XYZ file of C-alpha atoms in Angstrom:
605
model
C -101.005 93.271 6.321
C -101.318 96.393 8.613
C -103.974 96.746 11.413
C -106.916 98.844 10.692
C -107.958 99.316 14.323
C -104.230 100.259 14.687
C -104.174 102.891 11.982
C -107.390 104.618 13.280
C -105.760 104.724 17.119
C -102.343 106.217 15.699
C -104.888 108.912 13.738
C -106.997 109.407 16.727
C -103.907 109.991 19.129
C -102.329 112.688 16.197
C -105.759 114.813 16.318
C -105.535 114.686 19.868
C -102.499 116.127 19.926
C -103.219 118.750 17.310
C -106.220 119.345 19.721
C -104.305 120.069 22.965
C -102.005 122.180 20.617
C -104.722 124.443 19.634
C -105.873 124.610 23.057
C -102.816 125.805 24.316
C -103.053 128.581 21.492
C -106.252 129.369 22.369
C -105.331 129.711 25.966
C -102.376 132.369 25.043
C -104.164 134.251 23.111
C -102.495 133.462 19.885
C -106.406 132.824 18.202
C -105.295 133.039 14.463
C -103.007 130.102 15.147
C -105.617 128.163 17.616
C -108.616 128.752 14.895
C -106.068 127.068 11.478
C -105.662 124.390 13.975
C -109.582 124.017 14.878
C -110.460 124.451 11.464
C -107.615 121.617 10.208
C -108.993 119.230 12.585
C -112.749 119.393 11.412
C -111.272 118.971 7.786
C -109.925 115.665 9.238
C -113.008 115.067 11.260
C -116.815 117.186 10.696
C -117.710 115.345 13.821
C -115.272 116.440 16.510
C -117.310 117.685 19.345
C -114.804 119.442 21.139
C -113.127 121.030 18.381
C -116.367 122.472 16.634
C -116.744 123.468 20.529
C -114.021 125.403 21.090
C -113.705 127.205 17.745
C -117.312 128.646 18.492
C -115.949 130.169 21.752
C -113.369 131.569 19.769
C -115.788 132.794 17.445
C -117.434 134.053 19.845
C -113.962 135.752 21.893
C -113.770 137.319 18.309
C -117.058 138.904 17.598
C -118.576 136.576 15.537
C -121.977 135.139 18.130
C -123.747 133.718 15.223
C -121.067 131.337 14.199
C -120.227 130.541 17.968
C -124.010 129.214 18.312
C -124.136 127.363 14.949
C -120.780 125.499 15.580
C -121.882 124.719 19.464
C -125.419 123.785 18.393
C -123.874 121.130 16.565
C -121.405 120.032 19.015
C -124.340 119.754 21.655
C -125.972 117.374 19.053
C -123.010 115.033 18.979
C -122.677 115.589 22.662
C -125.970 116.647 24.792
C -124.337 115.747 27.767
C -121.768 118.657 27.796
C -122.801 120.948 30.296
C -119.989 122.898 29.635
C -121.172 123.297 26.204
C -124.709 124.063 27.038
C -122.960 126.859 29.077
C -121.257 128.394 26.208
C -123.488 128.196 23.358
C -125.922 130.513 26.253
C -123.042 132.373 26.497
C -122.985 133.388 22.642
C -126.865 133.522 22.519
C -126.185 136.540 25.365
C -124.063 138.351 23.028
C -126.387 138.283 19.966
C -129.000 139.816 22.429
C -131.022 136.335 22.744
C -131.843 136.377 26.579
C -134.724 134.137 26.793
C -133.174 131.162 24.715
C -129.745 132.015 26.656
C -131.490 131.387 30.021
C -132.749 127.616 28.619
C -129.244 126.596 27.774
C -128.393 127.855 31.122
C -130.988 125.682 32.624
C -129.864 122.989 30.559
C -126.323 123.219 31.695
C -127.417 122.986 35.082
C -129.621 120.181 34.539
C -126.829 117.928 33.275
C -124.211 119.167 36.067
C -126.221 120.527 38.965
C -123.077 121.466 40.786
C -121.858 123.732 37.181
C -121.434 127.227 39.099
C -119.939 128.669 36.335
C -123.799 128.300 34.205
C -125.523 129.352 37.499
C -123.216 133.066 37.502
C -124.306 133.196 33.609
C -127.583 132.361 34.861
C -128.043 134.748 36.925
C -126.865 137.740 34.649
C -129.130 136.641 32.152
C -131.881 137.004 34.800
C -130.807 140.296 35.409
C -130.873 141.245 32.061
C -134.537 140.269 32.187
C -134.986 142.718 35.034
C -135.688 139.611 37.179
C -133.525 140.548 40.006
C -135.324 137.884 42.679
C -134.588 134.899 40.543
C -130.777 136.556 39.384
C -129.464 137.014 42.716
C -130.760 133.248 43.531
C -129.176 132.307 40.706
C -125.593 133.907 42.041
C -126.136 132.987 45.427
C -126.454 129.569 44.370
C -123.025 129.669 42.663
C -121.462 131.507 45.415
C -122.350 128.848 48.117
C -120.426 126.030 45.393
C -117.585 128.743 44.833
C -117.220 130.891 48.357
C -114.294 132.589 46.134
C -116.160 133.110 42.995
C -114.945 136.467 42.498
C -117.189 136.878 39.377
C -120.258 135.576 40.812
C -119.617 138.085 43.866
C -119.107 140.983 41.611
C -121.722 140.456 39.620
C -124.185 139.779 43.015
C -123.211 142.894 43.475
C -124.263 144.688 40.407
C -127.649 142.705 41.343
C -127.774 144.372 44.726
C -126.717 147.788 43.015
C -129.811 147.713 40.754
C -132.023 147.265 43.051
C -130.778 150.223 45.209
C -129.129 147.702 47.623
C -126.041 149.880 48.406
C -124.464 148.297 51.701
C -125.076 144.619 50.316
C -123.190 145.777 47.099
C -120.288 147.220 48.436
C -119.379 144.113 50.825
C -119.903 141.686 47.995
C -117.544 144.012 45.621
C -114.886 143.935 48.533
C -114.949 140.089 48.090
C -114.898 140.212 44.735
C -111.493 142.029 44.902
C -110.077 140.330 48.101
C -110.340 136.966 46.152
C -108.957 138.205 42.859
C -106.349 141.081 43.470
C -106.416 141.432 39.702
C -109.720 142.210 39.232
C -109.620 146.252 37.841
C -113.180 145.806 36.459
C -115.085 144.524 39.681
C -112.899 147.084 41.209
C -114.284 150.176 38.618
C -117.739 148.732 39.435
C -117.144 149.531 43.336
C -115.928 153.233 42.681
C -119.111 153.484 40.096
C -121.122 152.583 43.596
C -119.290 154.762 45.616
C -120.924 157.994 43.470
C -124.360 156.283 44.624
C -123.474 157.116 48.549
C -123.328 159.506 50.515
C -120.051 159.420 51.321
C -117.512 162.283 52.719
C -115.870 163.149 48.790
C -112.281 163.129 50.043
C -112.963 159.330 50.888
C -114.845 158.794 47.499
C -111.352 160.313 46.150
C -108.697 158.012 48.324
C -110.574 155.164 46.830
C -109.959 156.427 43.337
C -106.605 156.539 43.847
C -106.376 153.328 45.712
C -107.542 151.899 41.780
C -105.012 153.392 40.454
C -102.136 152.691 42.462
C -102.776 149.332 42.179
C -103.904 148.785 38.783
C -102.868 151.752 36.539
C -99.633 153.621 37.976
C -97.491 150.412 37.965
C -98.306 150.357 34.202
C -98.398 153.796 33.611
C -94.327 153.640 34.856
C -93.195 150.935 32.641
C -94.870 151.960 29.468
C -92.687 154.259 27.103
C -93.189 157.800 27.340
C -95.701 159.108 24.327
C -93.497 160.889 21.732
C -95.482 164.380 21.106
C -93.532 164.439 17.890
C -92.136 167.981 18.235
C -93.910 170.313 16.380
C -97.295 169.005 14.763
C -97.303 170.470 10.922
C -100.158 173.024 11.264
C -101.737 171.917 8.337
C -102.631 168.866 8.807
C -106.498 168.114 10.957
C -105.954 167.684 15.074
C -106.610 163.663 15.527
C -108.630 163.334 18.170
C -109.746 159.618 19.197
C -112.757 159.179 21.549
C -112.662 155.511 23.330
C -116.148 154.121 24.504
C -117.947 150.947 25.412
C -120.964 152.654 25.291
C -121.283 153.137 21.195
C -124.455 152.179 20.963
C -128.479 152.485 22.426
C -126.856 154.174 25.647
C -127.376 157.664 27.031
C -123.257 158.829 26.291
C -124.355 158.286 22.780
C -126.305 160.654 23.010
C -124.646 163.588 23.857
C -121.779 162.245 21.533
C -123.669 162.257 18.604
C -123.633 166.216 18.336
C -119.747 166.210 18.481
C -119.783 163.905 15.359
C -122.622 165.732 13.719
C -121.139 169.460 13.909
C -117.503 168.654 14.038
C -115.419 171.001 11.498
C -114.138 168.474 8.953
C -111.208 170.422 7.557
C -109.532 170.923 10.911
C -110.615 167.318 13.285
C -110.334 164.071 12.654
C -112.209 162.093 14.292
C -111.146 158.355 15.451
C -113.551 156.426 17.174
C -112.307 153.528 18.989
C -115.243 150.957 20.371
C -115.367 148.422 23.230
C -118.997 147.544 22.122
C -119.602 144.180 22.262
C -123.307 144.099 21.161
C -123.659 146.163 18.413
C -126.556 148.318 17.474
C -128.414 150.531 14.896
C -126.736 153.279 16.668
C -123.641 151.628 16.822
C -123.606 151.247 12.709
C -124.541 155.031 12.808
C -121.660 156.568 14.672
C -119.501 154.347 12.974
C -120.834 155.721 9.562
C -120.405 159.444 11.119
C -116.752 159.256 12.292
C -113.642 159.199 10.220
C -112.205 155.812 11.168
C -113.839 153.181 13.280
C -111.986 150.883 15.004
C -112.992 147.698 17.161
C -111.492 146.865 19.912
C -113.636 145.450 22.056
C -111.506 141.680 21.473
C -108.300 143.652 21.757
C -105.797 143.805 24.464
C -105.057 146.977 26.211
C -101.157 146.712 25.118
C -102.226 145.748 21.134
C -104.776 148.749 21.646
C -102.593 151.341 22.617
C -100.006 150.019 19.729
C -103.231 151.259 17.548
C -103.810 154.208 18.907
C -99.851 155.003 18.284
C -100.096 154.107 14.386
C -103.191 156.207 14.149
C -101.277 158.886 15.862
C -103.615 160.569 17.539
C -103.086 163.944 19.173
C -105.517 163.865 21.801
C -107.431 160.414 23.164
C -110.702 161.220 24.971
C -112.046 158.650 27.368
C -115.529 158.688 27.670
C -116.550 156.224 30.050
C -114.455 156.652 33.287
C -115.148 154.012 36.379
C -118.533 153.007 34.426
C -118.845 149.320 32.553
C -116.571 148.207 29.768
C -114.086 151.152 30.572
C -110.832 151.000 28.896
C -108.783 152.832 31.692
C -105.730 150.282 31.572
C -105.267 151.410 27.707
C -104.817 155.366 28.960
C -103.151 153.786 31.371
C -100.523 152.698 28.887
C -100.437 156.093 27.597
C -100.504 155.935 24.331
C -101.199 159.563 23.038
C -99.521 162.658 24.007
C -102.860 164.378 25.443
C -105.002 162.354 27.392
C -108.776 163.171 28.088
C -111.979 162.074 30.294
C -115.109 163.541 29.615
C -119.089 163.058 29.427
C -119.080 159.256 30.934
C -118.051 159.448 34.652
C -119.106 161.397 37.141
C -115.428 161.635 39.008
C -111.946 161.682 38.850
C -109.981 158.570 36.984
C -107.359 158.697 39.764
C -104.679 158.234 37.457
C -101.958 160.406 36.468
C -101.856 159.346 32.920
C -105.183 161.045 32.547
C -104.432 164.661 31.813
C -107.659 166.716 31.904
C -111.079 166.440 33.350
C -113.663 168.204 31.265
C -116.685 169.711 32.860
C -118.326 173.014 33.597
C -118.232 176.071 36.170
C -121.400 174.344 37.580
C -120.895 171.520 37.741
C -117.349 172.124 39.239
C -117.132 175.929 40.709
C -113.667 177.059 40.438
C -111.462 176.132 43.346
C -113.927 173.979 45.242
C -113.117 170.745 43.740
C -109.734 170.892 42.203
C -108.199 168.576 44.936
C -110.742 166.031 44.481
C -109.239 164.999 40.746
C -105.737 163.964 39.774
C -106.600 165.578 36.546
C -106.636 169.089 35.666
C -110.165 170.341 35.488
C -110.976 172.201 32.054
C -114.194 174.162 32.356
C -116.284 174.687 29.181
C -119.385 176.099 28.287
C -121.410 173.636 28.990
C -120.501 170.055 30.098
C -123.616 169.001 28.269
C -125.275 168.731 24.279
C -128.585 166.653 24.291
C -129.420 165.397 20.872
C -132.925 165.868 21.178
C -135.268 163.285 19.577
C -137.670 164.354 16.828
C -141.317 163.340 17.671
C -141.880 160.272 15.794
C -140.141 159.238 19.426
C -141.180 162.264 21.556
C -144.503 164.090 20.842
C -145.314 166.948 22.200
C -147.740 166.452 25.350
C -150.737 168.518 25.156
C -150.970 169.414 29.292
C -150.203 168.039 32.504
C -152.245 165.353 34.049
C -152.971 167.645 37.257
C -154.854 169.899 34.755
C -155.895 167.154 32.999
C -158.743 166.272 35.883
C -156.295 163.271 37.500
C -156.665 163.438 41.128
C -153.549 164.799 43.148
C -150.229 165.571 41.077
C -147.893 162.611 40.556
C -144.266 162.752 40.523
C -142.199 161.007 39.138
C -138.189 159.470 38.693
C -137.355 157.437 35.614
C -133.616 157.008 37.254
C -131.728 154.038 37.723
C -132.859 152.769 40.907
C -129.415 152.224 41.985
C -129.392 156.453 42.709
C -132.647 156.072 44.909
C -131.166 155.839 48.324
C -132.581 155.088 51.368
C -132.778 158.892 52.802
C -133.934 160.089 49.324
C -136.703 157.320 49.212
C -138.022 158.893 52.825
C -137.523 162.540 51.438
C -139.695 162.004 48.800
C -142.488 159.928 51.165
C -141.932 163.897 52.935
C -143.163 165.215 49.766
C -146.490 162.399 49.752
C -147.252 163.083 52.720
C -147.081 167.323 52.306
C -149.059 166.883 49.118
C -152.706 165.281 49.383
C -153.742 162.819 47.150
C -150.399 162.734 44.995
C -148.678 159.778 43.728
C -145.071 158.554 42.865
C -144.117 156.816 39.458
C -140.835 155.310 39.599
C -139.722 153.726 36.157
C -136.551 151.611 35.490
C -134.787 148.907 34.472
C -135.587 146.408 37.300
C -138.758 148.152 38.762
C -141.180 145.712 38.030
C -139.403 142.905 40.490
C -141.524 142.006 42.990
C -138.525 141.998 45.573
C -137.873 145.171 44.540
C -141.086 147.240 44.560
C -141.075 145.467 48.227
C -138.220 147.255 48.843
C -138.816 150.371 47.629
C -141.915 150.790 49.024
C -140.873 149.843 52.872
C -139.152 153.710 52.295
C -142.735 154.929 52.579
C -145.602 155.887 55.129
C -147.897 155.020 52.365
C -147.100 152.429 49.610
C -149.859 152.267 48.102
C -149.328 155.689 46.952
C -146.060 154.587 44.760
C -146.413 152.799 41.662
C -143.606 150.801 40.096
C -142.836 150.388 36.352
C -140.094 148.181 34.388
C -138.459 149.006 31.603
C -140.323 150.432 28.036
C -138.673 148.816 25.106
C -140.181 150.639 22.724
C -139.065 154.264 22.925
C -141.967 155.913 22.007
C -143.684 154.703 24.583
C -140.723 155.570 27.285
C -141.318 159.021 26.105
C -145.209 158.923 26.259
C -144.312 157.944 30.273
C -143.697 161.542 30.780
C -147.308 162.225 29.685
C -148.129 161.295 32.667
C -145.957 162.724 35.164
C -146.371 165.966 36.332
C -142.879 166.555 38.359
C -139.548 164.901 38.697
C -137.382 164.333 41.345
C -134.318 164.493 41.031
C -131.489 161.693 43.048
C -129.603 162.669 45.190
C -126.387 162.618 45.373
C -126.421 160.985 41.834
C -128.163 163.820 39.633
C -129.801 162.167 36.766
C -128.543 163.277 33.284
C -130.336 161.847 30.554
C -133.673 161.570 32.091
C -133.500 165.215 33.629
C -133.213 166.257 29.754
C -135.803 164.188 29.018
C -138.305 165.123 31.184
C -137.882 168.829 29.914
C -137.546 167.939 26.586
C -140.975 166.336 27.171
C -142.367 169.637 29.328
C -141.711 167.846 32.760
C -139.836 170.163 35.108
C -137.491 168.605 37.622
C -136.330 169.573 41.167
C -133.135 169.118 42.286
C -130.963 169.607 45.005
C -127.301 170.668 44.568
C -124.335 169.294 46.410
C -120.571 169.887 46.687
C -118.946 167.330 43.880
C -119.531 166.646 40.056
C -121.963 163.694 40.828
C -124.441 166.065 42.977
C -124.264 169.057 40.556
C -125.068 168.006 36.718
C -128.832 168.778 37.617
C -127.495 172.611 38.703
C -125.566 172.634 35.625
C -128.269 171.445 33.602
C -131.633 173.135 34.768
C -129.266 176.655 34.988
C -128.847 176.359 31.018
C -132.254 176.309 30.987
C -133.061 178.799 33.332
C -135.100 177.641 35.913
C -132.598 177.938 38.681
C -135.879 178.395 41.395
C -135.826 174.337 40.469
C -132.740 174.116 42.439
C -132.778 173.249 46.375
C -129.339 173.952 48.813
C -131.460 171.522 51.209
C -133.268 168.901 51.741
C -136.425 170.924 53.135
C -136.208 173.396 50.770
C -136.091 170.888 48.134
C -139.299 169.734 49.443
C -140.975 173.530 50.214
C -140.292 173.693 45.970
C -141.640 170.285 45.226
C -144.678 170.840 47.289
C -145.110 174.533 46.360
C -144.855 173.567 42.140
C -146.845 171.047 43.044
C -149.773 173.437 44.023
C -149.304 175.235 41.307
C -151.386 174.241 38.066
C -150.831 176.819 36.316
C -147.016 177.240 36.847
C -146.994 173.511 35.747
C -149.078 174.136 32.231
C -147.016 177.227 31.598
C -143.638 175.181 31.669
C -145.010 172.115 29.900
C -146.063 174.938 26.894
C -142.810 177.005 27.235
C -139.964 173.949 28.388
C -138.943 172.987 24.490
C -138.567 176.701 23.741
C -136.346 176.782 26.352
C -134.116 173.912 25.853
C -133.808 175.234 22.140
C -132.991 178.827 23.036
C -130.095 176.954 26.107
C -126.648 175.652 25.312
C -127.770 172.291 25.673
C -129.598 172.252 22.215
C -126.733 173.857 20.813
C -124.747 171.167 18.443
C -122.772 173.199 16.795
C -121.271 175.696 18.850
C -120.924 173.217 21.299
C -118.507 171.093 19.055
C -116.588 174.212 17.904
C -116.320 174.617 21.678
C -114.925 171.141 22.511
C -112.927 171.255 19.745
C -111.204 174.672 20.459
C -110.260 173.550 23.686
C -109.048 170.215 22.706
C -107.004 171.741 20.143
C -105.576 174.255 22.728
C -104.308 171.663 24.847
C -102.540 169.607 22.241
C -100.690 173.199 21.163
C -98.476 173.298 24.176
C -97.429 169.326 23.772
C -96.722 170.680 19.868
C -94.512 173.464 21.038
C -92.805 171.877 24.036
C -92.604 168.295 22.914
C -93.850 167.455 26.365
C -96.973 166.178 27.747
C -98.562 169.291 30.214
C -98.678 167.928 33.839
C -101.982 167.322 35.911
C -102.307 170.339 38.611
């Protein structure tokens, strides 16, 4: 008679073994052969914790965040004990856009494993996602004292200490971060992105760019096969042009993208969108709807990418994000078109030599002033800008400014990412307080409404109780009502502000700016130029206070601007969606034609 007990072990032992086979898929990435295996397993047994635990993290790796928390949920009922599961089902909650409940199972993690550092890192982004940057950087600190080499928990301090303006802080924890991991391109990216935010000599801003590259990109970019131009391209066929973003979605790139989709001539582009979005949005559904093909690759690798790219065969691949987050620079890097792009996204030069052109504009890059300052070739077009102007369900019209409106003093105003606020900008504009009686300062962002924040910000001024300090507006309409009561904006320096400077004039706000000597200090020149209201724009830092404090004695100039400011922006190339896009698309076909005719790729000056 056989043994029960025995037969049970011998079935226990085979699962087991299935199970550390899938996990050693899962590891190397093979995930359709790791998720048969999961899914062969629960067949066997509904009730294995661990594997209904790791095929929701695989779920989730893939895209799917809904199944991820469904099949964790019920492995954390089997097993409540799990931090590690507590972790991850947070984890997936984070992805679907569920902060608050993510932050419990965070908690909960911890509570079962007080020592977890991994749930005190996710922790801590989730906090920061909340705009609760005193209890995030706790959070991080927390897991860097029970991981000194935590490069992710130093990386992502530093995005903490970025936010909150924090610039010195930020930079040492990023050097950290990439001391510990050498491999670490992102948390690298992240520290160039920072490097825009200082005021730093630009030839040093550039030997850092090409420090990234060196290490992570050019070793790459010489082992990877030559792109095949394919001789000459038959003429009659559309240019295919693919535009690679993480940013698909509720962000500001969007919006200037959307005109390129909206206007582009269909008989002569096609248009291949390739997204790194991993939280997808309304917006994200509608440029998917509005391109040709849509492709995800956001769970792809950079090698399996660029093997895409190749089938689609695309004639020129446009990078859109640069240094910024969820960058795919190690895909260019690969080189997997013939013309490579980077436009709209970045502020500065990729540093790499697989990246062909920079696109930008005569203002925002004079001719021969900042040619050496980019490994790319700089292409010049009309304008480096197209806002897609809301309609006013989201952006009514405001009637007057509040200083004619009876409110005592003028207010100002910045609606920037605090990370651009630096120190010596903060005291300019406490300068401009003090020159103006009785005026205020609004500054609205993301992470505003910390209380270690504001505490920061306001030690910048003689008077702090003159400064008021907003968080973020969900709602949109009411962002845009913000401007309703503002009655000038100052502009960053030297990060101009891009989106909110269009804003603001969209919404009858003017803005003063000051104009540097790079890219990053110039898209304000560039922007209030197309406008015309170049009196807006300061060479110095007094003179950009003499303006700010002269417009802000002048009532009338500032009701005459609100009425006029929409006019404007219609009558400017920044309104202008279509010739814009037969702009872009002229140029992007004239640097594919010499690739056609030469079968070679043109060389970065």
């Amino acid at each position: 008679m056989s043994d029960p007990a025995a037969a049970d072990d011998a079935d226990e032992q085979k699962i087991e073994q299935t199970m550390r086979a899938a996990l050693a898929d899962h590891a190397a990435g093979r995930f359709a052969a790791a998720r048969d295996t999961y899914q062969q397993i629960l067949i066997k047994n509904p009730n294995h914790a661990r594997a209904l635990h790791s095929l929701g993290v695989l779920e989730k790796t893939l895209g799917d965040a809904e199944r991820a928390v469904d099949l964790i949920s019920r492995a954390i009922a089997l097993q409540p004990q799990a931090a590690e599961f507590h972790n991850n089902v947070g984890d997936a909650l984070m992805a679907l856009g569920r902060t608050d409940e993510a932050v419990a199972a965070f908690e909960r993690a911890i509570a079962v494993s007080p020592e977890y550092f991994k749930a005190f890192n996710n922790l801590g982004l989730a906090r920061l996602r909340q705009g609760r940057i005193s209890e995030a950087s706790a959070a991080l600190l927390k897991a860097i004292a029970l991981k000194p080499d935590y490069s992710r928990a130093l990386a992502n301090l530093a995005g903490v200490f970025t936010q909150s303006g924090r610039h010195a802080e930020a930079l040492e924890c990023y050097r950290r971060a990439v001391q510990f991991d050498g491999k670490y391109a992102s948390a690298h990216s992240s520290m160039l992105m920072l490097l825009n935010y200082m005021d730093l000599e630009p030839q040093q801003v550039f030997a850092a760019h090409r420090e990234w590259a060196l290490r992570y990109a050019e070793p790459v970019t010489a082992s990877a096969a030559k792109a095949q131009a394919g001789g000459a391209r038959d003429a009659g066929r559309p240019l295919r042009i693919g535009y690679v973003s993480g940013d698909f979605s509720s962000h500001a790139v969007a919006g200037f993208f959307m005109p390129v989709l909206n206007y582009r001539d269909r008989q002569r582009v096609h248009v291949t969108c390739y997204s790194n979005v991993a939280q997808p949005d309304e917006f994200t559904r509608e440029i998917a709807c509005r391109c040709d093909v849509w492709r995800e690759i956001v769970n792809v690798s950079d090698d399996d990418a660029a093997e895409m790219v190749r089938r689609d065969g695309i004639d020129v691949l446009v990078d859109l994000a640069g240094h910024s987050a969820k960058n795919r620079l190690l895909l260019f890097a690969r080189k997997p078109a013939p013309i490579q792009v980077t436009w709209l996204g970045y502020p500065n030069t990729t540093g790499m030599s697989a990246i062909d052109f920079f696109l930008t504009d005569a203002l925002a890059d004079p001719p021969g002033v900042t040619e050496s300052l980019h490994t790319e070739k700089l292409i010049r077009l009309r304008t480096n800008w197209c806002y897609a102007a809301p309609g006013p369900e989201l952006a009514p019209e405001v009637a007057s400014p509040p200083a004619s409106r009876g409110a005592r003093g003028v207010t100002f105003g910045s609606f920037n990412n605090l990370a651009k606020l630096t120190p010596r900008w903060l005291r300019l504009w406490s300068q401009i307080l003090d020159a103006v009686p009785d005026s205020r300062l609004l500054i609205k962002s993301n992470v505003s409404g910390d209380a270690q924040v504001q505490e920061y910000v306001r030690s910048h001024f003689a008077d702090p109780n003159r400064i008021t300090l907003l968080g973020r507006d969900n709602d949109f309409r009411r962002h845009f009502e913000r401007y309703g009561e503002v009655d000038i904006m100052l502009d960053p320096y030297p990060y101009h502000g891009t989106t909110m400077t269009c804003e603001a004039m969209w919404m009858g706000v003017p803005v003063v700016v000051m104009a540097g000597q790079t890219h990053v200090s110039r898209v304000g020149v560039s922007l209030l130029t197309s406008v015309g209201l170049t009196e807006l724009i300061a060479k110095t830092p007094e003179e950009y206070v003499q303006i700010a404090t002269m417009l802000a004695r002048d009532v009338p100039r500032l009701v005459s601007l609100l009425q006029t400011m929409r006019q404007r922006m219609r009558a400017s190339p920044l309104l202008d969606g279509e010739g814009f896009a037969r702009d872009l698309e002229a140029v992007l076909r004239g640097l594919a034609v010499p690739a056609e005719r030469s079968g070679e790729t043109p060389k970065p000056q």
